[in-house]
Tab-separated table of N, CA and C in Angstrom:
chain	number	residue	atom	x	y	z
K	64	UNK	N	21.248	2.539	-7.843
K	64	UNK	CA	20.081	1.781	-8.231
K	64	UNK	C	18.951	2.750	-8.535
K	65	UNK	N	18.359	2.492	-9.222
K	65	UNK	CA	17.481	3.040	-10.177
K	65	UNK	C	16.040	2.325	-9.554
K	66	UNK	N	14.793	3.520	-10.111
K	66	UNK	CA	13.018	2.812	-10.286
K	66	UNK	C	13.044	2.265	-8.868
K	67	UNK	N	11.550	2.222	-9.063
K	67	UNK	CA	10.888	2.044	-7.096
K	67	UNK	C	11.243	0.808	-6.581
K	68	UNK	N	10.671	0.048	-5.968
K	68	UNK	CA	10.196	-0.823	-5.036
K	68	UNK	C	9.591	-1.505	-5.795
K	69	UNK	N	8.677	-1.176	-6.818
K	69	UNK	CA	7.484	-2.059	-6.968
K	69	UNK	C	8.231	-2.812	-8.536
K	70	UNK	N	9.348	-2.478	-8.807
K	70	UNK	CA	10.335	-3.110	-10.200
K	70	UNK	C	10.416	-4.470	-9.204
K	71	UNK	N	10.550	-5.380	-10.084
K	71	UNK	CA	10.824	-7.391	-9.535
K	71	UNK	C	12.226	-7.599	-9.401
K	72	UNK	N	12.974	-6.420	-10.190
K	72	UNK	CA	14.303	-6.647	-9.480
K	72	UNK	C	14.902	-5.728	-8.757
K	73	UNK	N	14.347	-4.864	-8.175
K	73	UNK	CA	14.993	-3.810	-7.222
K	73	UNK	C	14.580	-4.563	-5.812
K	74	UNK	N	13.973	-4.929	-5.659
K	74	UNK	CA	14.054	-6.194	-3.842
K	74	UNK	C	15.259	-6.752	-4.253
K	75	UNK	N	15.496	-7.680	-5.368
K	75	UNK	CA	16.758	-8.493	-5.228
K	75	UNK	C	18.114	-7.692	-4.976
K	76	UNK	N	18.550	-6.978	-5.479
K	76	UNK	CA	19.200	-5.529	-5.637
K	76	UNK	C	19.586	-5.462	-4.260
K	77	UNK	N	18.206	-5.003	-3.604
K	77	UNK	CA	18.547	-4.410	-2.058
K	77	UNK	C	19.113	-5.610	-1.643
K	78	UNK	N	18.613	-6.323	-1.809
K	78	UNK	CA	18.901	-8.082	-0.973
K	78	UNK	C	20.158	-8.174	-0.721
K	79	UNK	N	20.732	-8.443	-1.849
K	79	UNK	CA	22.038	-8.367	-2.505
K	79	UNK	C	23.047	-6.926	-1.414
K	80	UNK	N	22.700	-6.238	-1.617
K	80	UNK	CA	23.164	-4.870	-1.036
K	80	UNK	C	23.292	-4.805	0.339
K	81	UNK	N	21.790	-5.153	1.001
K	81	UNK	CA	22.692	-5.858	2.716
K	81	UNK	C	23.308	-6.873	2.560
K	82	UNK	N	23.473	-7.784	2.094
K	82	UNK	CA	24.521	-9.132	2.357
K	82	UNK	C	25.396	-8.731	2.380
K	83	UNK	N	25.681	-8.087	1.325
K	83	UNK	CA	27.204	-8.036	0.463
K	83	UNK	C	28.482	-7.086	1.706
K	84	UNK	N	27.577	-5.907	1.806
K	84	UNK	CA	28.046	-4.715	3.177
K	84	UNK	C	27.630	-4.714	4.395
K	85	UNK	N	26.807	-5.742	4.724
K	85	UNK	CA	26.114	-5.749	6.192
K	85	UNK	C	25.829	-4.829	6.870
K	86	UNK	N	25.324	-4.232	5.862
K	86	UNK	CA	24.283	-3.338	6.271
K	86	UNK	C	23.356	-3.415	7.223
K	87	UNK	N	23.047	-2.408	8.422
K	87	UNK	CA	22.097	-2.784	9.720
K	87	UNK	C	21.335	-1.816	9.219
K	88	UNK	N	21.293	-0.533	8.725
K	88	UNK	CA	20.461	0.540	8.017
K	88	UNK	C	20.555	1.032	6.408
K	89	UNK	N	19.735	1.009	5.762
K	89	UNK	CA	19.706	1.306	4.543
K	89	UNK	C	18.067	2.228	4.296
K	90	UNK	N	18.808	3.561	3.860
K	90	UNK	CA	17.680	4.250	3.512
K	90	UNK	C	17.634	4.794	2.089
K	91	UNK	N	16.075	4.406	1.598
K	91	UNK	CA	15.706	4.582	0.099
K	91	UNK	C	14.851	5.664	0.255
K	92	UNK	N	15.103	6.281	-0.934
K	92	UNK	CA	14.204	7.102	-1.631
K	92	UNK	C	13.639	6.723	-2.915
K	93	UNK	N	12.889	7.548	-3.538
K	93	UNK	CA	11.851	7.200	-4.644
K	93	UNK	C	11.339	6.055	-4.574
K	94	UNK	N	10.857	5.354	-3.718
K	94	UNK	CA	10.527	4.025	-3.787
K	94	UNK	C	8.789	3.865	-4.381
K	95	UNK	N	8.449	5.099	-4.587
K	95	UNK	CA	7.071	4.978	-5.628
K	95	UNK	C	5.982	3.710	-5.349
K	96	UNK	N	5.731	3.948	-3.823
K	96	UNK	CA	4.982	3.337	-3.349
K	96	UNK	C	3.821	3.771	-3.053
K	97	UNK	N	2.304	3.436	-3.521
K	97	UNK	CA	1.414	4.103	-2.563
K	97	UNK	C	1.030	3.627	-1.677
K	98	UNK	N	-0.405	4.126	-0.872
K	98	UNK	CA	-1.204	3.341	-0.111
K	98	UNK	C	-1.719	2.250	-0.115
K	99	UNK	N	-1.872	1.506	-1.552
K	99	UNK	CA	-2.549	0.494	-1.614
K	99	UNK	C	-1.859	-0.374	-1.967
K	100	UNK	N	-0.506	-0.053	-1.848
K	100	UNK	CA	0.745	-1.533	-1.781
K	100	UNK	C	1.315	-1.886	-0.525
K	101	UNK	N	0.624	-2.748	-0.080
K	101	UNK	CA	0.987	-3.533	1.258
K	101	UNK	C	2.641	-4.052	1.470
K	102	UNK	N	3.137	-3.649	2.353
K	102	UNK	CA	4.601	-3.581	2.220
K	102	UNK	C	4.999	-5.053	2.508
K	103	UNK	N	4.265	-6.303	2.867
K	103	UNK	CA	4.247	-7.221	2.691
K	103	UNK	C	4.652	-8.332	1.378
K	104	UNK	N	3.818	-7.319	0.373
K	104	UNK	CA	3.533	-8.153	-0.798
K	104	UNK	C	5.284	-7.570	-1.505
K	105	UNK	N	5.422	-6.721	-0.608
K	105	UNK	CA	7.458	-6.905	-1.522
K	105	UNK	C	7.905	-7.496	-0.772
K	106	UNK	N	8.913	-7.987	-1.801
K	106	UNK	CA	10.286	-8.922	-1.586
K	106	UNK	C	11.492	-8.159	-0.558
K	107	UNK	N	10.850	-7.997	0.181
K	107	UNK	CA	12.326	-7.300	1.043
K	107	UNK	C	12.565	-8.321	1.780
K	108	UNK	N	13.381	-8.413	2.513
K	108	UNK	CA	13.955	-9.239	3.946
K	108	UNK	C	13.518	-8.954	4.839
K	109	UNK	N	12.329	-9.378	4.709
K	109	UNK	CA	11.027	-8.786	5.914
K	109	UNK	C	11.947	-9.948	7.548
K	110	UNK	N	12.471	-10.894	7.333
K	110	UNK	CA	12.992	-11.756	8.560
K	110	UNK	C	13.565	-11.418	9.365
K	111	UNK	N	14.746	-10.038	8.473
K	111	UNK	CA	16.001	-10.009	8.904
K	111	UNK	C	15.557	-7.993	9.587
K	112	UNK	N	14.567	-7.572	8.908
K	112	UNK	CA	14.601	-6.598	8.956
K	112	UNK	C	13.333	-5.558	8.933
K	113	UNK	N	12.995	-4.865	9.394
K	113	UNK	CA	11.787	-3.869	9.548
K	113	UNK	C	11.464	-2.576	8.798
K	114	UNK	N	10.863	-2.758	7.695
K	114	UNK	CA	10.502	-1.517	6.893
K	114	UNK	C	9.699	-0.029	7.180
K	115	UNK	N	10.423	0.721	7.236
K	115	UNK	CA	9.494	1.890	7.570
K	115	UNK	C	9.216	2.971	6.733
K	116	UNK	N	7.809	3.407	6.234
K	116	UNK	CA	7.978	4.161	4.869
K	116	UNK	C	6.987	4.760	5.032
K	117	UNK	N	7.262	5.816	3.961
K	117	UNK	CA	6.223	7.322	3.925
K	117	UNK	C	6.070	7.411	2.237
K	118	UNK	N	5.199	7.218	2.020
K	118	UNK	CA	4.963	7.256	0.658
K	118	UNK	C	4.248	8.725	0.832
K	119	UNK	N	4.143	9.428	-0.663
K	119	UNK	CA	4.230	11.089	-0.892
K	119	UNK	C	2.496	10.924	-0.719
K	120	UNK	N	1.841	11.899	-0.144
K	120	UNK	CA	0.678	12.511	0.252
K	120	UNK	C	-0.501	12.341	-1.193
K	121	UNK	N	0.282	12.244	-2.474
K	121	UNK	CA	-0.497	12.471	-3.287
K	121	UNK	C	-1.110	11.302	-3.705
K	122	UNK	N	-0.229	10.598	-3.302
K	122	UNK	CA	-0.611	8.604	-3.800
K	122	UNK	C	-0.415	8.719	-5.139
K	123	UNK	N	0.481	8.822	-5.809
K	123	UNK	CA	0.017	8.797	-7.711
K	123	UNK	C	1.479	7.967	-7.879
K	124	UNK	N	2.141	7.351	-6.910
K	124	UNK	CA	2.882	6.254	-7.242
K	124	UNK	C	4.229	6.594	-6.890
K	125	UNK	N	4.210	8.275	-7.125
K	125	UNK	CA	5.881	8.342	-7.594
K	125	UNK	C	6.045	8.951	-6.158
K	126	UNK	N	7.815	8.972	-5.932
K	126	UNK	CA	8.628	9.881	-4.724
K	126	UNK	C	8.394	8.872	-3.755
K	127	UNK	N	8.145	9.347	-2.170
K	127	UNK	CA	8.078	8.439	-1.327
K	127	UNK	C	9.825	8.213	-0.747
K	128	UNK	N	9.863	7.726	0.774
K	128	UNK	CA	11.087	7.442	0.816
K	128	UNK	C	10.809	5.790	2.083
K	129	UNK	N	11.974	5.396	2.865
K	129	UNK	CA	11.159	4.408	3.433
K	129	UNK	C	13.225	3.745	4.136
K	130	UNK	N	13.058	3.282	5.117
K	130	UNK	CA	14.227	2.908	5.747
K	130	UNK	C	14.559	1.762	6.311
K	131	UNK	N	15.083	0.542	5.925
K	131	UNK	CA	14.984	-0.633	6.496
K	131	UNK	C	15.830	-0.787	7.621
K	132	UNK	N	16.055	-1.182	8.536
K	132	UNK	CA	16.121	-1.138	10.264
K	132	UNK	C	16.330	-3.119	10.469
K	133	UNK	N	17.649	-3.370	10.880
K	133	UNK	CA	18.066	-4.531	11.411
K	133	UNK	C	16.900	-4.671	12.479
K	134	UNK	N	16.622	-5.569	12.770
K	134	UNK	CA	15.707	-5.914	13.977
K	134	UNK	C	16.031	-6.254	15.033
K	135	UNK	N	17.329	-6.345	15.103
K	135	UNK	CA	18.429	-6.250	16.528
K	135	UNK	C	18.472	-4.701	16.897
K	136	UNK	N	18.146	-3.876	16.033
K	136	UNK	CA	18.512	-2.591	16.648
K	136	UNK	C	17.105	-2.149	17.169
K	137	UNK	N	17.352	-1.393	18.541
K	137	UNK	CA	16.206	-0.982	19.018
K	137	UNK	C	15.559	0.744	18.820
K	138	UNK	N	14.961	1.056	18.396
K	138	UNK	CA	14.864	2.588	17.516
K	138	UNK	C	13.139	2.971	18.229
K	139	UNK	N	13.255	4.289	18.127
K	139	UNK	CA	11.322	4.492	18.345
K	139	UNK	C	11.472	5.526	16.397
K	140	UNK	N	10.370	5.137	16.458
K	140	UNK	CA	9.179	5.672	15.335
K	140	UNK	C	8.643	7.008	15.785
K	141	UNK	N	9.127	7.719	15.044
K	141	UNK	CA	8.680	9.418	15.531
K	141	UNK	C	7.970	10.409	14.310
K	142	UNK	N	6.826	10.350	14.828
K	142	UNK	CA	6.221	11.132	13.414
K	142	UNK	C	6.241	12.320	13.449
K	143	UNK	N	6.301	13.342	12.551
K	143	UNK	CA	6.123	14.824	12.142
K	143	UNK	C	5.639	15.199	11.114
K	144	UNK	N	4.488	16.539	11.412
K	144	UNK	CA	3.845	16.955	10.484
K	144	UNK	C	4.784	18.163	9.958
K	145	UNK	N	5.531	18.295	9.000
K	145	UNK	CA	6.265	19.387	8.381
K	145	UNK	C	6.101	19.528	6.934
K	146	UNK	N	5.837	20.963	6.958
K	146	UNK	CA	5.298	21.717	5.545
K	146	UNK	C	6.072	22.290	4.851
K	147	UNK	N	6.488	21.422	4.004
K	147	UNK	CA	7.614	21.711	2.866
K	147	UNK	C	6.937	22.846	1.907
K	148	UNK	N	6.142	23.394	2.012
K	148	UNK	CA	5.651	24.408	1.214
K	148	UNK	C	6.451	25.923	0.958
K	149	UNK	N	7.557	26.081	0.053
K	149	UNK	CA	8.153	27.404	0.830
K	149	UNK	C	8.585	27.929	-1.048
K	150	UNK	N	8.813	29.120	-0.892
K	150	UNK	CA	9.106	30.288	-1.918
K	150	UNK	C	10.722	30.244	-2.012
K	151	UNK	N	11.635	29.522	-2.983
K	151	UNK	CA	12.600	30.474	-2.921
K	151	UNK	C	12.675	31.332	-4.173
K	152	UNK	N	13.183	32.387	-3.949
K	152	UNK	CA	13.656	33.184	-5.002
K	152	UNK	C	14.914	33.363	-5.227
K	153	UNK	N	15.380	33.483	-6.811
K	153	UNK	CA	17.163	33.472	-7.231
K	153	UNK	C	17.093	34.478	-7.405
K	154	UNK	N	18.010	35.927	-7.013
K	154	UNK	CA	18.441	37.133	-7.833
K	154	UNK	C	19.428	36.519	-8.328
């Protein structure tokens, strides 16, 4: 699956995607979410399930990743500050 979160048919998609495999965890990337999209106002299976997401530092829409969590399962929320900032070099 292709394009963020904020496409009208990528919620149905996911929807579709836990039913189908019963799925208790499903983790997305690129979901091109910023700060000022209330994770409410998407179509996820907010009933069945608990969204947790990190949209990219820059807010300009794109990257971001985010993990939906059965709500039968019991998990803690663990934050970290880590600095992807690094040099590689190819010889």
């Amino acid at each position: 699956m292709q394009g963020g979160l904020t496409r009208p048919a990528k919620p149905l998609e996911i929807q579709d995607l836990l039913k189908n495999y019963g799925m208790d965890i499903l983790s997305l990337n690129e979901t091109n979410l910023r700060s000022d999209i209330d994770t409410s106002t998407l179509q996820l299976p907010h009933n069945n399930y608990n969204f947790i997401r990190c949209d990219r530092h820059t807010d300009n829409g794109r990257g971001g990743c985010g993990i939906l969590i059965n709500k039968n399962i019991n998990y803690n929320e663990v934050s970290m500050d880590i600095n992807m900032d690094m040099d590689i070099k190819i010889s």
